[in-house]
Coordinates of C-alpha atoms and ligand atoms in Angstrom, one line a residue:
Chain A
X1 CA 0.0 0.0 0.0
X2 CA 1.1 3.4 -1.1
X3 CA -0.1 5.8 1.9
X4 CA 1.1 8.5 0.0
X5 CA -0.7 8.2 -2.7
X6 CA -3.8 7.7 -1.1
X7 CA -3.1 10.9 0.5
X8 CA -2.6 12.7 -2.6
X9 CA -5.5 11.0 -3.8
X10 CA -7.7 12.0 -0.9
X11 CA -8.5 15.1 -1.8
X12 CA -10.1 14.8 -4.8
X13 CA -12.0 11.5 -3.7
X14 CA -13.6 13.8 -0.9
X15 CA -14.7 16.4 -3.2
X16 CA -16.3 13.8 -5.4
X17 CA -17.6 12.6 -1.9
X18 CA -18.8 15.8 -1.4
X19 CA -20.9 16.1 -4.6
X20 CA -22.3 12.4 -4.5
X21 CA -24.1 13.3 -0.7
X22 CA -25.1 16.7 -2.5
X23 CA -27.0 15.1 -4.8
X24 CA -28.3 11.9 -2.5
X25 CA -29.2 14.8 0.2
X26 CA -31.3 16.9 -2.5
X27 CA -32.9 14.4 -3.9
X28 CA -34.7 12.6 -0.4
X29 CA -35.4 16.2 0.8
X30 CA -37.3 16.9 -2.2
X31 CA -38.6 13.6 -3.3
X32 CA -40.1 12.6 -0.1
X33 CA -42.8 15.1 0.4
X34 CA -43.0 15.1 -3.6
X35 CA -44.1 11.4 -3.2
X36 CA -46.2 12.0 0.1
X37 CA -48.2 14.4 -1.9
X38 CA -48.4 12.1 -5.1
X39 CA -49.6 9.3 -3.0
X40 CA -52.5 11.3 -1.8
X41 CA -53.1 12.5 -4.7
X42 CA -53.1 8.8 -6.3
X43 CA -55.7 8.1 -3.3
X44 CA -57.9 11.0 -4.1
X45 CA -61.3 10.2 -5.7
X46 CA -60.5 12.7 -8.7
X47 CA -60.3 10.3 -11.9
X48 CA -58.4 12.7 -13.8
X49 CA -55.6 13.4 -11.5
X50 CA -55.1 9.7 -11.0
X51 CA -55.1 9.5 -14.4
X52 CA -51.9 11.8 -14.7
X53 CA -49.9 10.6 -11.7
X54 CA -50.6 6.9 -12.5
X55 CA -49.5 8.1 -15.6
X56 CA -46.3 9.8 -14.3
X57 CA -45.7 7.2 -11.8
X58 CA -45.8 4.2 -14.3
X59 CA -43.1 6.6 -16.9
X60 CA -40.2 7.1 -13.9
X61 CA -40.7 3.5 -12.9
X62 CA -40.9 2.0 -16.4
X63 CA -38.1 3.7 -18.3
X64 CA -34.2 3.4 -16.8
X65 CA -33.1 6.8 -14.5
X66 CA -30.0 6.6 -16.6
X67 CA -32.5 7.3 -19.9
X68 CA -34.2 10.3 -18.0
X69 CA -30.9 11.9 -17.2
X70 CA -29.8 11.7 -20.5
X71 CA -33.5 12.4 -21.9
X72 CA -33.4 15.7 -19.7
X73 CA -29.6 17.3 -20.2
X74 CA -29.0 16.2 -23.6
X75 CA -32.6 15.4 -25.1
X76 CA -34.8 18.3 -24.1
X77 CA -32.1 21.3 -25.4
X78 CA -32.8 19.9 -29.2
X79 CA -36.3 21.5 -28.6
X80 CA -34.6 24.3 -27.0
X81 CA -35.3 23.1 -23.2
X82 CA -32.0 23.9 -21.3
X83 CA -31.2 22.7 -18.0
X84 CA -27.7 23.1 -16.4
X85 CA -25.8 19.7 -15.2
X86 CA -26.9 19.8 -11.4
X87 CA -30.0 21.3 -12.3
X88 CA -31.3 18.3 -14.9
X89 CA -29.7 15.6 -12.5
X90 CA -31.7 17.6 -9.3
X91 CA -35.2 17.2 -12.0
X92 CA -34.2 13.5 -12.9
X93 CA -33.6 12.2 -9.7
X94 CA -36.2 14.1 -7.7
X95 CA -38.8 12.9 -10.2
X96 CA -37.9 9.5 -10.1
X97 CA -37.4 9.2 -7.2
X98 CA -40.8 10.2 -6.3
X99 CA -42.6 8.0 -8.4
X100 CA -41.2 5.1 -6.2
X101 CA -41.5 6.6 -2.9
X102 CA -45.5 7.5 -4.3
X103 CA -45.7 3.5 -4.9
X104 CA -44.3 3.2 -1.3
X105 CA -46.8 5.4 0.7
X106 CA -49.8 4.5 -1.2
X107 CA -49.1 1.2 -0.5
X108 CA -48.7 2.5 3.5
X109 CA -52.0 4.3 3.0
X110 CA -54.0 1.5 1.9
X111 CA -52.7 -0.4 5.1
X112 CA -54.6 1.9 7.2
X113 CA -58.0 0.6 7.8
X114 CA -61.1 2.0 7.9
X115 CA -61.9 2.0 10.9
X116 CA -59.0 4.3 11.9
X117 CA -60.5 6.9 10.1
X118 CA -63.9 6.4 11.6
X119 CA -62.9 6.5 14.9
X120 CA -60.9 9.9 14.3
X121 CA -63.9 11.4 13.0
X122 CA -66.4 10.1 15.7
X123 CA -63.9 12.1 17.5
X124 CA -64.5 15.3 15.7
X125 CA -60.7 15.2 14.2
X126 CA -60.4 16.7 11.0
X127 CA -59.4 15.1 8.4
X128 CA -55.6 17.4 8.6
X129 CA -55.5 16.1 11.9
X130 CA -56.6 12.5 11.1
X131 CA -54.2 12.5 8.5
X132 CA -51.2 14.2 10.9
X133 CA -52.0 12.4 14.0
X134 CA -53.6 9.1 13.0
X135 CA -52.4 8.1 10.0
X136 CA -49.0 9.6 9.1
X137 CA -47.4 8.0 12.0
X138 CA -48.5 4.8 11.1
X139 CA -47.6 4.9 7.7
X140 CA -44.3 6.1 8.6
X141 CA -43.6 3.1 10.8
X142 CA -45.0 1.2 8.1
X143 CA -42.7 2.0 5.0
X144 CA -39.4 2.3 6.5
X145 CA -38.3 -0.7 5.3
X146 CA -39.3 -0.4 2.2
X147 CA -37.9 3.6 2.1
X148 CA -34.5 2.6 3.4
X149 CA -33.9 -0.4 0.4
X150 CA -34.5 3.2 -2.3
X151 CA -32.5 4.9 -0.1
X152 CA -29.7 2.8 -0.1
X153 CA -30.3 2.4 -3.9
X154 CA -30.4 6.3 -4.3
X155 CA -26.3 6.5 -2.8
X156 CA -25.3 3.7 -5.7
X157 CA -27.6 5.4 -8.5
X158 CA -26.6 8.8 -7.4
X159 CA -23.4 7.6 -9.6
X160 CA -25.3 7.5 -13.0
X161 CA -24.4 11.3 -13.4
X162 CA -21.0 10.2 -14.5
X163 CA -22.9 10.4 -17.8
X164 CA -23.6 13.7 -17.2
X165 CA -19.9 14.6 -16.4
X166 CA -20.2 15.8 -13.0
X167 CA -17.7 15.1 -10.7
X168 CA -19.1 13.1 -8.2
X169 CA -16.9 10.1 -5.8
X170 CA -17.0 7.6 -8.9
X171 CA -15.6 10.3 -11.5
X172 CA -13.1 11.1 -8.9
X173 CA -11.9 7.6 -8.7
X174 CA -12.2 6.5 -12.6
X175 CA -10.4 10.3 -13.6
X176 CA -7.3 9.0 -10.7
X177 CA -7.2 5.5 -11.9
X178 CA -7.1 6.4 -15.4
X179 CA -4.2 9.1 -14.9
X180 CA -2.3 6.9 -12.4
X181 CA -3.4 3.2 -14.0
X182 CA -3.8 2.0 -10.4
X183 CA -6.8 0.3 -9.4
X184 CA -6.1 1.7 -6.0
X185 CA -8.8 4.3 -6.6
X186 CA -11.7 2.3 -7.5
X187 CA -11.4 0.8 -4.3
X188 CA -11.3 3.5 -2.1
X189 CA -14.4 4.5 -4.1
X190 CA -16.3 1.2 -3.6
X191 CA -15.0 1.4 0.0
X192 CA -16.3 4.9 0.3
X193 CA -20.2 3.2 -1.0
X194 CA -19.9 0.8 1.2
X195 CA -19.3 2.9 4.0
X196 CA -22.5 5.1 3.1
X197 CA -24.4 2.5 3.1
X198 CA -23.5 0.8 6.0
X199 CA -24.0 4.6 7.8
X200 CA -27.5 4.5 6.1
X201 CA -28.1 0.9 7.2
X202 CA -27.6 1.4 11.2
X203 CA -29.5 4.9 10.6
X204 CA -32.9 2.6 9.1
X205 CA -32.2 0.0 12.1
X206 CA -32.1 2.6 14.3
X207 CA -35.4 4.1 13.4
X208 CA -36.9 1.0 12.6
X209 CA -36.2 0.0 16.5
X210 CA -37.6 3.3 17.5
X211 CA -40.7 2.6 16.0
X212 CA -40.4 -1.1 17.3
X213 CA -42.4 0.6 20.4
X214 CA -45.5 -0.5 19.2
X215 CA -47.5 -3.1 16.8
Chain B
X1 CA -83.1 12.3 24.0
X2 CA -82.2 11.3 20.7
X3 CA -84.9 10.9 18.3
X4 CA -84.8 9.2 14.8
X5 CA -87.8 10.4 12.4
X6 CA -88.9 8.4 9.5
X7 CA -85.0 7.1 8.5
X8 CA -84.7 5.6 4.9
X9 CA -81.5 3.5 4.5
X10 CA -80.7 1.6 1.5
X11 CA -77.6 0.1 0.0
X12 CA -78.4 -0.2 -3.8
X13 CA -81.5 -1.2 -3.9
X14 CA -81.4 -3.4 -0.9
X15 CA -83.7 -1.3 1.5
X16 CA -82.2 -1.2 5.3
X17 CA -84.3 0.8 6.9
X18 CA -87.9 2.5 5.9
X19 CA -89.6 4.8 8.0
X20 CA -87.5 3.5 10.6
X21 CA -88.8 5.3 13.9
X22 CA -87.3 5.6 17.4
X23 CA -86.8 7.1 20.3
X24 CA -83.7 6.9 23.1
X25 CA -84.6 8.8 26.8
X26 CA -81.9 10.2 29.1
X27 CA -80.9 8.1 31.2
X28 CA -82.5 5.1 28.9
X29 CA -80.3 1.8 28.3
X30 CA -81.7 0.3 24.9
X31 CA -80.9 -2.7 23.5
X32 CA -80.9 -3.3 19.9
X33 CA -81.1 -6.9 18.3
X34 CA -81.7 -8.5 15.5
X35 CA -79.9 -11.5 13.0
X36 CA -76.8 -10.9 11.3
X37 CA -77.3 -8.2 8.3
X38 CA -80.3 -6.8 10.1
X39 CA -78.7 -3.2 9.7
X40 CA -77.7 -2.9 13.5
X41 CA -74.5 -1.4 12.8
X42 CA -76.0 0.6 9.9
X43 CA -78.3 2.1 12.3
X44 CA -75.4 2.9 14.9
X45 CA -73.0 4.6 12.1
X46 CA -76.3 6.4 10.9
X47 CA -76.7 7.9 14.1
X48 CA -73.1 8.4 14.5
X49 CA -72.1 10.0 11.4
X50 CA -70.2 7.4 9.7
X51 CA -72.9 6.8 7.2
X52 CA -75.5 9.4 5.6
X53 CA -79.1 8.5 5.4
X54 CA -80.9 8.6 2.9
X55 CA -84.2 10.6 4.2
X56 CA -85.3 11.4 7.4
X57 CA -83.9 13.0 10.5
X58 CA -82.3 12.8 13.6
X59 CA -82.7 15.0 16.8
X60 CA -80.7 15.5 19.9
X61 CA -83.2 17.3 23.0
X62 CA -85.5 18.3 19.8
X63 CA -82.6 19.8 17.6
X64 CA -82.0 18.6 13.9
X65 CA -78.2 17.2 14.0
X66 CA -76.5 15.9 10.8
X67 CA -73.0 14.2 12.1
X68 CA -72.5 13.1 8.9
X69 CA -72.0 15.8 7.3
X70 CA -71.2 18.4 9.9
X71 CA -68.1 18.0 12.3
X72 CA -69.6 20.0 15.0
X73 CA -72.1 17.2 15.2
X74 CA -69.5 14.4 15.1
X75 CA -69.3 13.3 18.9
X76 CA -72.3 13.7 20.4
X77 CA -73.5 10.1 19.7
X78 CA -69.9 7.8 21.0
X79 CA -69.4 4.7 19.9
X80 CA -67.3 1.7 20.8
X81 CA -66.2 0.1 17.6
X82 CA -66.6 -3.9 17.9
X83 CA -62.8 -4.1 17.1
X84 CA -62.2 -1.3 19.5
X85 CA -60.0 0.9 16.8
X86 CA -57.5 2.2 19.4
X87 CA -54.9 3.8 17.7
X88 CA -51.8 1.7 18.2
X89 CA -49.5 4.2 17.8
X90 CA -50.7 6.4 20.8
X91 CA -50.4 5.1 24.4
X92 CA -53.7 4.4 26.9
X93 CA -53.8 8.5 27.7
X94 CA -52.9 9.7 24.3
X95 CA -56.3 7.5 22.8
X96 CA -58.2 9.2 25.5
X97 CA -56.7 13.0 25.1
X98 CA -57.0 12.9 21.5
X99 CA -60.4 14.1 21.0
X100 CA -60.6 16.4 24.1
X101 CA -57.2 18.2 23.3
X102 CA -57.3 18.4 19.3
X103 CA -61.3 18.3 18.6
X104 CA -62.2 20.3 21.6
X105 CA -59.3 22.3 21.9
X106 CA -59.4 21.2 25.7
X107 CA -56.6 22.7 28.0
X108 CA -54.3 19.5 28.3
X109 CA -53.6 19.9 31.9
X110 CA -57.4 19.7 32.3
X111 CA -58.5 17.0 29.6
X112 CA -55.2 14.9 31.3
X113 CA -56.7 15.6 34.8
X114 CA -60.2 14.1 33.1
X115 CA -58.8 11.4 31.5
X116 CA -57.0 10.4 33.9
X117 CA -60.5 10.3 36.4
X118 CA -62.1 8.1 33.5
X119 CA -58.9 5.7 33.6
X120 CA -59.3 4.9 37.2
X121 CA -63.4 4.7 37.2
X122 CA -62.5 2.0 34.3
X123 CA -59.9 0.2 36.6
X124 CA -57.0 1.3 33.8
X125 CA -55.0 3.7 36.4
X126 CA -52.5 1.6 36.1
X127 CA -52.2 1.0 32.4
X128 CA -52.0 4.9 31.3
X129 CA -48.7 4.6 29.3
X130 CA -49.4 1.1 28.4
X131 CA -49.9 0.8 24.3
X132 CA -53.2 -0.9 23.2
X133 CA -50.9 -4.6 22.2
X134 CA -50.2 -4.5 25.6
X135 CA -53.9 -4.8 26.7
X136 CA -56.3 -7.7 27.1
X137 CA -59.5 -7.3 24.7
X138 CA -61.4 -6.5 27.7
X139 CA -58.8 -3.7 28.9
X140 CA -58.6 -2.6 25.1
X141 CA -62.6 -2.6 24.8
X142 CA -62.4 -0.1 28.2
X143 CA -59.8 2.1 26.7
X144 CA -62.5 2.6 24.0
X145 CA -65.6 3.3 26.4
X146 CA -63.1 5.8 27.9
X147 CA -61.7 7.1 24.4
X148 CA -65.7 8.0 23.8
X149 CA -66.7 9.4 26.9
X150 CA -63.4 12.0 27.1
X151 CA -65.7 13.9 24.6
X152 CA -68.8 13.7 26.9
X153 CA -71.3 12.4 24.3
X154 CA -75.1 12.7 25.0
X155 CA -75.4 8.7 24.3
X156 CA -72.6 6.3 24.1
X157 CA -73.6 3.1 21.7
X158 CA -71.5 -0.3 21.7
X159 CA -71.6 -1.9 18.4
X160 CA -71.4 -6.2 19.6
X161 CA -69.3 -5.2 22.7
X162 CA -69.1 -9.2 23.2
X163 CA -67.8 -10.3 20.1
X164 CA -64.5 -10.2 20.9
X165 CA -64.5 -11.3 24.4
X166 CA -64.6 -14.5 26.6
X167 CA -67.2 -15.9 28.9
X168 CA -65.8 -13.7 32.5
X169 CA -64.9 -10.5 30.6
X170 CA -68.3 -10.4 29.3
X171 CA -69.6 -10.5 32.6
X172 CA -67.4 -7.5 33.5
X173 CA -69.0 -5.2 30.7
X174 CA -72.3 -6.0 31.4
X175 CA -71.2 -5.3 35.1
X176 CA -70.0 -1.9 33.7
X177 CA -72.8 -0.9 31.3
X178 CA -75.4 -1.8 34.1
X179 CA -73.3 0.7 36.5
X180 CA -73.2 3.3 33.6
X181 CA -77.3 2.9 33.8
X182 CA -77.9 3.5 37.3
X183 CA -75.5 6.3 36.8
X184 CA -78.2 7.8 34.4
X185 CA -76.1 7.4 31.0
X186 CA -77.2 7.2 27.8
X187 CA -76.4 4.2 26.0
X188 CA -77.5 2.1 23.2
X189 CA -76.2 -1.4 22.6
X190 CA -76.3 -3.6 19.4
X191 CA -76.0 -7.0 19.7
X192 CA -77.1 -10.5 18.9
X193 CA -76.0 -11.9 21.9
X194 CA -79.1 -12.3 23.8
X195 CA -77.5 -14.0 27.1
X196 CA -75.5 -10.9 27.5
X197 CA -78.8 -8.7 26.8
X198 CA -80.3 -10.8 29.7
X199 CA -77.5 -10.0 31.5
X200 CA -78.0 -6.1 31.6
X201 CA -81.9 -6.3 30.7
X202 CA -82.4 -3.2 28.9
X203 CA -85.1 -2.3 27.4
X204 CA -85.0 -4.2 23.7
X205 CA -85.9 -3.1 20.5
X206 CA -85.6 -6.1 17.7
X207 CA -85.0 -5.3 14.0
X208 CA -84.6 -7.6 10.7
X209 CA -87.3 -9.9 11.4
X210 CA -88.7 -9.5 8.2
X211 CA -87.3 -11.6 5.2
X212 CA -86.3 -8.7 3.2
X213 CA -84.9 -6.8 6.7
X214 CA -87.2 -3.8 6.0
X215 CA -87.4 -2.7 9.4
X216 CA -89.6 -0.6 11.4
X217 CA -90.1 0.0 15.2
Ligands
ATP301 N1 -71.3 0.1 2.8 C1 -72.2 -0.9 2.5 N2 -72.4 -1.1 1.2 C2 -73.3 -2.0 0.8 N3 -74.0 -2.8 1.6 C3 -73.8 -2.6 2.9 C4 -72.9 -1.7 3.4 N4 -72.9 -1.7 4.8 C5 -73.8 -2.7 5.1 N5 -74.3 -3.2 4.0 C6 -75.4 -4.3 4.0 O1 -76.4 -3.8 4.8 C7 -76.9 -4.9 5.5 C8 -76.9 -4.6 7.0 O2 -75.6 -4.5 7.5 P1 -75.1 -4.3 9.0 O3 -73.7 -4.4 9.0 O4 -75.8 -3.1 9.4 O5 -75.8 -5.6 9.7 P2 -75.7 -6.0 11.2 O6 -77.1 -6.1 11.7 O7 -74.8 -5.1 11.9 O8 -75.1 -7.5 11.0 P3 -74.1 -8.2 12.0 O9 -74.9 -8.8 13.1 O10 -73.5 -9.3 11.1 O11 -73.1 -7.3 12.4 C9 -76.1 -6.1 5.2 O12 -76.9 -6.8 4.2 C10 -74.9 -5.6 4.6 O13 -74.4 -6.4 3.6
MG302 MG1 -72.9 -5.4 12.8

């Protein structure tokens, strides 16, 4: 092992770092309330809004992520749509990300039962604080499982925007590799992934066991 | 008193109720039986709000009252659900503050102070942080009798409060409902258990007897 190379290294690995959890960071901030509101909206009785978002939900989830990115920075500018790098990978990721955290909560919505929402509103709750006190926390508790396996996919697909040439972790580590034809690199990179997700992992367990307090 | 005048129900075209008529006094303990699909709980979510009716009306001491439609009528008729619907999520106290403290806008210190009165006349002092999978169904079912009364409702209605208990804890709730009675409350129990009804011996009012469950009082 070269230490000194890593060190030299470092710097630019951590920069890349920098960028990947920029991107990972945006996109759940956004994309989770995005898909809270999608998934009501998918549960609302208005045809032609389920219409659209079914419609919208079944396009991010039926085409690749990698397509979308390259649909939205280099597709859309041919009919004179611009969007800067961080700005089309922020749009890509955010909407598809969304679509499957929609998928997730409508599925967490539909394992409410009835009978919760009666007894809110044979207890004069409205149905903002039905949804806020009664039903949000049991979805919550509900989906985290299935949350955490997209957000552990979001820090591996946060990569695709190689294609897009920004200079996240695994552009820092190909550039290095390339320039110093040393695979030493690529594994810090992979090393650095796996690290995330591990961090990610105990953070799910962790909440998971905090909402272990009830069934 | 709550009054129903000339209720319609249907379901499609299967008719529920027609003309349906009756009357509940203060203080009055009424039992309501009938086979299974009679409309029993039909009639109890009518009158609580959970399900409109087609024509008719209902009145609380004389006034026209429309839970259904119109929150500020939601409560006044409580109701223990025959699968309880706690909210698992919330502890024994947090069930029972819900509605005083977010419907009613209650001061918590005082709507604690109350629920935590109700808790003990229900012999659930000790189980105020418990969760509702921590309960037996009989503690559960009690949670829920105190989760409706919080809001002080003018009748409290028990849709088959026996269903989902065994032999001695039905005993107990007919112990309790019996106490609520001499106490002078409101209540209005559906069932088709009639050894329980014997048990309290309320006055009873029998629906669905007809083939086609039309029923009128
Ligand atoms: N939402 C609904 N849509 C259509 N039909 C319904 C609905 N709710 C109830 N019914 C029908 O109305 C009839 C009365 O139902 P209800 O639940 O009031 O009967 P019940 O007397 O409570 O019976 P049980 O003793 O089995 O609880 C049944 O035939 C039932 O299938
Ligand atoms: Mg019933």
């Amino acid at each position: 092992m070269n230490w000194h190379y890593i060190v030299s290294i470092l710097p630019a690995l951590l920069s890349g770092t920098q960028t990947t959890l920029i991107i990972f960071i945006t996109t759940l901030v956004l994309s989770i309330p995005l898909g809270i509101v999608v998934s009501i909206g998918l549960r609302s009785g208005w045809r032609p809004l389920q219409w659209v978002l079914n419609a919208y939900v079944w396009l991010m989830r039926g085409t690749p992520l990698l397509l979308q990115l390259i649909f939205i920075f280099y597709g859309l500018p041919m009919v004179s749509i611009y969007f800067d790098r961080m700005s089309a990978v922020f749009l890509a990721f955010v909407l598809n990300y969304a679509a499957y955290f929609a998928e997730i909560f409508r599925g967490g919505l539909q394992g409410i039962p009835q009978g919760q929402y009666d007894a809110a509103k044979v207890l004069k709750l409205t149905p903002l604080q039905t949804f806020r006190l009664v039903v949000l926390p049991q979805v919550v508790k509900s989906v985290i499982p299935a949350v955490g396996n997209e957000v552990i996919n979001l820090v591996k697909d946060s990569s695709l925007v190689y294609v897009l040439g920004i200079g996240d972790l695994l552009r820092a580590g190909n550039i290095a590799a390339a320039r110093d034809v040393t695979l030493i690199p690529l594994v810090l990179v992979g090393i650095v992934y796996l690290a995330l997700t591990a961090l990610l992992t105990w953070g799910l367990r962790s909440l998971e066991k905090h909402y272990a307090y009830y069934r | 008193m709550l009054e129903l005048k000339n209720i319609n129900k249907a379901f499609g075209n299967r008719v529920i109720y027609r003309n349906f008529n009756l009357t509940i006094q203060d203080g009055d303990t009424l039992g309501i039986v009938g086979p299974s699909g009679a409309g029993k709980t039909t009639l109890l979510r009518m009158i609580t709000g959970l399900e409109p009716i087609d024509s008719g009306e209902l009145l609380l001491n004389g006034t026209p009252i429309d839970p259904f439609r119109n929150r500020a009528d939601a409560g006044k008729v409580g109701v223990v659900f025959q699968d309880f619907q706690l909210f698992p999520h919330l502890d024994v106290l947090a069930n029972v503050l819900i509605g005083p403290v977010y419907a009613q806008h209650t001061d918590r210190a005082a709507a604690t102070q109350a629920a935590e009165k109700l808790l003990t006349q229900l012999g659930l002092a000790d189980h105020a942080r418990d969760y509702p999978y921590q309960l037996s169904g009989g503690q559960q079912q009690r949670v829920a009798i105190a989760r409706a009364l919080a809001l002080q409702p003018a009748v409290l209605a028990y849709d088959e409060p026996t269903s989902a208990l065994d032999p001695a804890m039905t005993a107990d709730v007919a112990q309790l409902i019996k106490g609520f009675a001499r106490q002078g409350m409101t209540q209005l129990i559906v069932t088709h258990d009639m050894p329980f009804i014997d048990q309290i011996q309320p006055r009873v009012i029998t629906v669905g007897r007809d083939d086609d469950a039309q029923v009128s009082a």
